mmCIF file of C-alpha atoms in Angstrom:
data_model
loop_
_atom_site.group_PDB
_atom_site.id
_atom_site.type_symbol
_atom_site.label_atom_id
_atom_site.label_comp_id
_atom_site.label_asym_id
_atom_site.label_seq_id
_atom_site.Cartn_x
_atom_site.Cartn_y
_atom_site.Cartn_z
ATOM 1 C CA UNK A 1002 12.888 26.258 -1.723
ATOM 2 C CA UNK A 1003 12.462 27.307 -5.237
ATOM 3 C CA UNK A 1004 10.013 29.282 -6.718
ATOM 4 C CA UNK A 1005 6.514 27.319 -6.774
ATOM 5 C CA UNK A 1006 4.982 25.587 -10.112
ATOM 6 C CA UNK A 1007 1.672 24.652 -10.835
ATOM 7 C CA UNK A 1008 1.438 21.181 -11.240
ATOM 8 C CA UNK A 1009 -2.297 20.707 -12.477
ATOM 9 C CA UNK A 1010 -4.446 24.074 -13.865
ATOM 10 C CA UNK A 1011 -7.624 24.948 -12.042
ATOM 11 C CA UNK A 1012 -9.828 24.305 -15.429
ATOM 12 C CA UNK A 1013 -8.347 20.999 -16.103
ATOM 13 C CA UNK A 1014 -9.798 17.627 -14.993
ATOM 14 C CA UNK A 1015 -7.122 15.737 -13.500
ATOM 15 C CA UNK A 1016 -8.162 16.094 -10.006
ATOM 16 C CA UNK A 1017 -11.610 16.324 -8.107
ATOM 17 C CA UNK A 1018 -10.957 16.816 -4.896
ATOM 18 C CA UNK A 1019 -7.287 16.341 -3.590
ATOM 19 C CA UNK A 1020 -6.757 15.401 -0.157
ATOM 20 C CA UNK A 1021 -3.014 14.539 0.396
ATOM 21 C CA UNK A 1022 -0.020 14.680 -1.458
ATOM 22 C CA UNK A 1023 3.555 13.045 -1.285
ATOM 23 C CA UNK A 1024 6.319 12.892 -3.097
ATOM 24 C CA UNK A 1025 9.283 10.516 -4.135
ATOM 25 C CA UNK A 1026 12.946 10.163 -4.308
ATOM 26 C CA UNK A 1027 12.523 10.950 -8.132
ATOM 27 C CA UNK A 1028 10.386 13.931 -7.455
ATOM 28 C CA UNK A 1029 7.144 12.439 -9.103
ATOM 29 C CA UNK A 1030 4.104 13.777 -7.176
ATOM 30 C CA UNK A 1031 1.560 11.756 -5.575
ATOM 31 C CA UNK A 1032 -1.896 12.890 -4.956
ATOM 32 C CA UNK A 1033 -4.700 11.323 -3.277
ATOM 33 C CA UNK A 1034 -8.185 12.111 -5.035
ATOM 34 C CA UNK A 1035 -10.674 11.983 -2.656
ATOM 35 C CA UNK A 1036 -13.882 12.456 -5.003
ATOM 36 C CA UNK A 1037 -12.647 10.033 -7.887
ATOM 37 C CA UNK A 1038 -11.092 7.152 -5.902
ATOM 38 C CA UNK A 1039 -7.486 6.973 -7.218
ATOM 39 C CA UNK A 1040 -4.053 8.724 -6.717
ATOM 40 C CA UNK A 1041 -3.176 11.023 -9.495
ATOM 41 C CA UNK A 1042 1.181 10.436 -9.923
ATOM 42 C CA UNK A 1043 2.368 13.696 -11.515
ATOM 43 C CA UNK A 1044 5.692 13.419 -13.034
ATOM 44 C CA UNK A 1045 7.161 17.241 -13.380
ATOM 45 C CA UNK A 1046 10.151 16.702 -15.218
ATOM 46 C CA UNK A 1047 8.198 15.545 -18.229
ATOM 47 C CA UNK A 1048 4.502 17.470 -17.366
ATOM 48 C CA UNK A 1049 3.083 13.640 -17.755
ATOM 49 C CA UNK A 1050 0.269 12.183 -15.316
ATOM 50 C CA UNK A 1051 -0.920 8.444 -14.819
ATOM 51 C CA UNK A 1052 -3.168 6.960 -12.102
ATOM 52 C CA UNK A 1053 -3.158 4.277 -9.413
ATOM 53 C CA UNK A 1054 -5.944 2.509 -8.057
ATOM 54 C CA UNK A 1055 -9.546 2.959 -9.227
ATOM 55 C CA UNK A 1056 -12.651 3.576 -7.387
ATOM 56 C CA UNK A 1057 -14.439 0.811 -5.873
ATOM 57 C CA UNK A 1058 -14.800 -1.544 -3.350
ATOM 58 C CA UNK A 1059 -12.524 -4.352 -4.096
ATOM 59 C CA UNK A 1060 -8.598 -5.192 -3.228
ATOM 60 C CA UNK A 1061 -6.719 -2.281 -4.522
ATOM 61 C CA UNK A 1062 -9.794 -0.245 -5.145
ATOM 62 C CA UNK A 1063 -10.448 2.745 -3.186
ATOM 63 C CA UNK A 1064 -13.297 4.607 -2.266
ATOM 64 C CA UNK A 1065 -12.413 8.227 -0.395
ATOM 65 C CA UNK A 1066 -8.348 8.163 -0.466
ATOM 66 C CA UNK A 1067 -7.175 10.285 1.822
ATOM 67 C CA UNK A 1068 -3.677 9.958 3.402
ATOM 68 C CA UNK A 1069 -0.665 9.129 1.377
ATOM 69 C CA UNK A 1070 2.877 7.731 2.565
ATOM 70 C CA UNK A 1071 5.377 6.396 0.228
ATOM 71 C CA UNK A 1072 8.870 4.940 1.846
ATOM 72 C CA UNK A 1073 11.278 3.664 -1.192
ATOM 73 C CA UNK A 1074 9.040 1.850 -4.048
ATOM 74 C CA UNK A 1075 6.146 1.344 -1.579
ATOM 75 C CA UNK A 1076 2.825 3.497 -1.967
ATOM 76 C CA UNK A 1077 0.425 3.354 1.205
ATOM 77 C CA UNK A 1078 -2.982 5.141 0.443
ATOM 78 C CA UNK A 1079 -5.206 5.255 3.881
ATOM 79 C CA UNK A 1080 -8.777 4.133 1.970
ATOM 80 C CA UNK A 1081 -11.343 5.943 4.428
ATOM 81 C CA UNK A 1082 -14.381 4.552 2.670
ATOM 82 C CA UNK A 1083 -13.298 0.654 2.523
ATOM 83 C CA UNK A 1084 -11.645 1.269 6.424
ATOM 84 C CA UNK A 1085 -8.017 -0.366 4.716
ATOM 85 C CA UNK A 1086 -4.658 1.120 3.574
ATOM 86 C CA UNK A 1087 -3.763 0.117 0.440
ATOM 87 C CA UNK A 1088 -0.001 -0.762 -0.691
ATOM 88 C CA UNK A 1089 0.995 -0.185 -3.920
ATOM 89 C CA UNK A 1090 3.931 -0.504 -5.725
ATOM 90 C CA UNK A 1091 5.275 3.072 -6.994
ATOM 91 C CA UNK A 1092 4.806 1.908 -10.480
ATOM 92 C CA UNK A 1093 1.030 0.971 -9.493
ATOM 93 C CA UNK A 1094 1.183 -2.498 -8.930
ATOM 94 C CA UNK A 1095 -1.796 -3.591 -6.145
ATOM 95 C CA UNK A 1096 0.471 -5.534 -3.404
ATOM 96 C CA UNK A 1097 -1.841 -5.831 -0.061
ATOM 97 C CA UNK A 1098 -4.888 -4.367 2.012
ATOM 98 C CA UNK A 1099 -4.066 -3.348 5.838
ATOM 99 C CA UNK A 1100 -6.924 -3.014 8.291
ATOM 100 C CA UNK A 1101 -7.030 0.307 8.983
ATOM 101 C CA UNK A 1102 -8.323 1.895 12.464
ATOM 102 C CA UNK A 1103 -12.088 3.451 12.860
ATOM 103 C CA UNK A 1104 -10.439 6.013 14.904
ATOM 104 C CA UNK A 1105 -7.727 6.710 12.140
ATOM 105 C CA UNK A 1106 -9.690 6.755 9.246
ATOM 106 C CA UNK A 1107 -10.446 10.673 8.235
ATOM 107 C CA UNK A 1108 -7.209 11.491 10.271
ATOM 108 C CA UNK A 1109 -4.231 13.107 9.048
ATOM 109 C CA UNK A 1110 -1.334 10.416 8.681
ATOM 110 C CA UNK A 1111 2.470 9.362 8.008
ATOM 111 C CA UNK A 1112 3.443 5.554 7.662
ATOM 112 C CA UNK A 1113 7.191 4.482 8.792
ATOM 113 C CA UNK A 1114 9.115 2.447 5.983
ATOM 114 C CA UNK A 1115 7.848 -1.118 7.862
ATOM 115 C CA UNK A 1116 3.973 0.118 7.802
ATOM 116 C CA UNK A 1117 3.361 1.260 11.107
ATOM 117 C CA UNK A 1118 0.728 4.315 11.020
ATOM 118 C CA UNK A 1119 1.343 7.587 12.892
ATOM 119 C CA UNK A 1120 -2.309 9.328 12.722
ATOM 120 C CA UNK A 1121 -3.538 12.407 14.529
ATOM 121 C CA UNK A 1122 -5.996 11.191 17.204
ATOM 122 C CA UNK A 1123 -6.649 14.885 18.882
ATOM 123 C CA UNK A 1124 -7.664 12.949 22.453
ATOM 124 C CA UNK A 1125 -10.789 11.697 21.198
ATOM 125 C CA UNK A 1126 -9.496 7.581 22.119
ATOM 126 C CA UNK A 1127 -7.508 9.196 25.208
ATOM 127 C CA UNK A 1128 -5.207 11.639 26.002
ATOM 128 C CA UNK A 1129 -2.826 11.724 22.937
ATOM 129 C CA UNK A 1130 -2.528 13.995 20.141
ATOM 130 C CA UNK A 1131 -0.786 11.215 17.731
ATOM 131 C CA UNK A 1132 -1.618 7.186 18.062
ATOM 132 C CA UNK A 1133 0.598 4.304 16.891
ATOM 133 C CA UNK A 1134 -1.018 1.769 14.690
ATOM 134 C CA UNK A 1135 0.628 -1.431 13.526
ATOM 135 C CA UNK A 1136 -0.101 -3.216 9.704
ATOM 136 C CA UNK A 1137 -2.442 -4.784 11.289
ATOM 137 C CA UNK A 1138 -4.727 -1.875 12.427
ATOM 138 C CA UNK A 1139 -4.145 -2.799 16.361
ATOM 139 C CA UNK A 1140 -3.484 0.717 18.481
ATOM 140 C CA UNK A 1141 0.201 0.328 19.627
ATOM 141 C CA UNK A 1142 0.679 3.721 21.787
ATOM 142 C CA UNK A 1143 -0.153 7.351 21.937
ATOM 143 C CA UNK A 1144 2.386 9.993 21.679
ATOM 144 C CA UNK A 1145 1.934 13.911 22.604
ATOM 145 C CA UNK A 1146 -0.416 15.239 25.631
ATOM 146 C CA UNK A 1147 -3.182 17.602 24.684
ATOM 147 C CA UNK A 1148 -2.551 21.277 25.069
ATOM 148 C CA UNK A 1149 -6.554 21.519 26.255
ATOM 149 C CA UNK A 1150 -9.382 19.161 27.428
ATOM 150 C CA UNK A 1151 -10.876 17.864 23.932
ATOM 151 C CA UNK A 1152 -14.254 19.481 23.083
ATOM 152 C CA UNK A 1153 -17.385 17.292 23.260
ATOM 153 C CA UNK A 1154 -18.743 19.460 20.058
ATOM 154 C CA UNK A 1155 -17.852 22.653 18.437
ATOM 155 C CA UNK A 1156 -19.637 25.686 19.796
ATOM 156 C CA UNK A 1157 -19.468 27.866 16.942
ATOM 157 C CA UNK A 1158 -20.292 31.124 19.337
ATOM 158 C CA UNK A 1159 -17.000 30.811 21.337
ATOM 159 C CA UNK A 1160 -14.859 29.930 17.968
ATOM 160 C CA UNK A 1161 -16.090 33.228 16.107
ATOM 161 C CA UNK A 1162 -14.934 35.013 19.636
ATOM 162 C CA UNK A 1163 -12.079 33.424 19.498
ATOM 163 C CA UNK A 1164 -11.104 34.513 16.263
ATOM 164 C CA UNK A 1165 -12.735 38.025 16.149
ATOM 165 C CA UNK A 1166 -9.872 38.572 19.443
ATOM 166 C CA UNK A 1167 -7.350 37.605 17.099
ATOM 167 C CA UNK A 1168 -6.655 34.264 19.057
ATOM 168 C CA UNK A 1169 -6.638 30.578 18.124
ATOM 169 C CA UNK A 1170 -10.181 28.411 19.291
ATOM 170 C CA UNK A 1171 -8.963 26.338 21.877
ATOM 171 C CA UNK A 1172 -10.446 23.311 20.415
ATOM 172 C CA UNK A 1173 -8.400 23.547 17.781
ATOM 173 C CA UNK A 1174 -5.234 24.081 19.384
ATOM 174 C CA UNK A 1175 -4.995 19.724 19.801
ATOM 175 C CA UNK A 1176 -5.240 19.430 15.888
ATOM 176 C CA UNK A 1177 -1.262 18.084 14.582
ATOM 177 C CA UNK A 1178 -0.148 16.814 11.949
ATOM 178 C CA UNK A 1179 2.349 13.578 12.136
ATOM 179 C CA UNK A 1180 5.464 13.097 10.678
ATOM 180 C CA UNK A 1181 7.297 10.209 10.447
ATOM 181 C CA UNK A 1182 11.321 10.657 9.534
ATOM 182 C CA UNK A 1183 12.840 8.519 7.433
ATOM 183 C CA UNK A 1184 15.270 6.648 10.451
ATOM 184 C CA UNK A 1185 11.501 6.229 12.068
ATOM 185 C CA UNK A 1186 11.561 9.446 14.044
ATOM 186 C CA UNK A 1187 8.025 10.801 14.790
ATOM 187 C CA UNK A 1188 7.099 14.609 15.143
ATOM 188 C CA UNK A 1189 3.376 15.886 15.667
ATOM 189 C CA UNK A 1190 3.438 19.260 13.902
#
């Protein structure tokens, strides 16, 4: 790791509210805006930006991108607010809409090369911490057992315990992160 950059200034306008980020094979930078409906591509070598996707509710539009995966020249964006991913070209080309899961939708996520969805499911559907999804937005399986019963609600008494001992709220000890390798490989981090 190198030391860090900054990529976009705190007074500039580029980005509203980012929500994910990836990045490709030619170290362009990819971030989901959740506020304006697009992905911002940052391209560091040359300190240039351009956008993909625009809000709305239409193919290719997006209303409250959130999750990003990009595997070669493809660009999935997980659309919470029109319930689709959206695939994109890495150039910005609109290619298809994917049904994409209620249960997936504010989730954090990783997509393998062939589109299958890996998004955190912290046993709220059953007793997995990741879930499976195909392109089509069917469940395929659930990977990881829960480290504690999932919490019916968030009792804010118990978490400010918690964290005044110094400990970690149980009910948040089932919240991962997936990652999907590129040979397919999936961890829950």
């Amino acid at each position: 790791l190198g030391k860090p950059d900054t990529l976009v200034r705190a007074e500039g306008q580029l980005l509203a509210h980012p929500a994910d980020l990836a990045v490709d094979e030619s170290g362009n930078v990819y971030v989901s805006d959740g506020q304006a409906g697009r992905v911002v591509v940052i391209a560091p070598a040359t300190g240039t930006s351009r956008f993909i996707g625009r809000e709305g509710r239409g193919p290719g539009e997006l209303q409250q991108p959130w999750g990003l995966g990009i595997a070669g020249d493809t660009l999935r964006v997980v659309n919470t607010g029109n319930l689709r991913v959206e695939v994109f070209t890495t150039a910005g080309a609109f290619v298809r809409s994917d049904p994409l899961s209620l249960m997936a939708r504010a989730a954090p996520t990783d997509f393998a090369a062939d589109g299958r969805m890996a998004a955190a499911s912290y046993g709220i559907q059953d007793s997995a911490l990741v879930r499976v999804y195909a392109r089509d937005g069917t469940s395929l399986t659930g990977v990881g057992e829960l480290l504690f019963p999932p919490a019916g609600g968030f009792d804010v008494t118990a978490i400010k315990d918690a964290i005044a001992k110094g400990d970690v709220p149980e009910m948040f000890r089932n919240f991962t992160r997936p990652l999907v390798t590129p040979d397919g490989g999936l961890w829950a981090i």
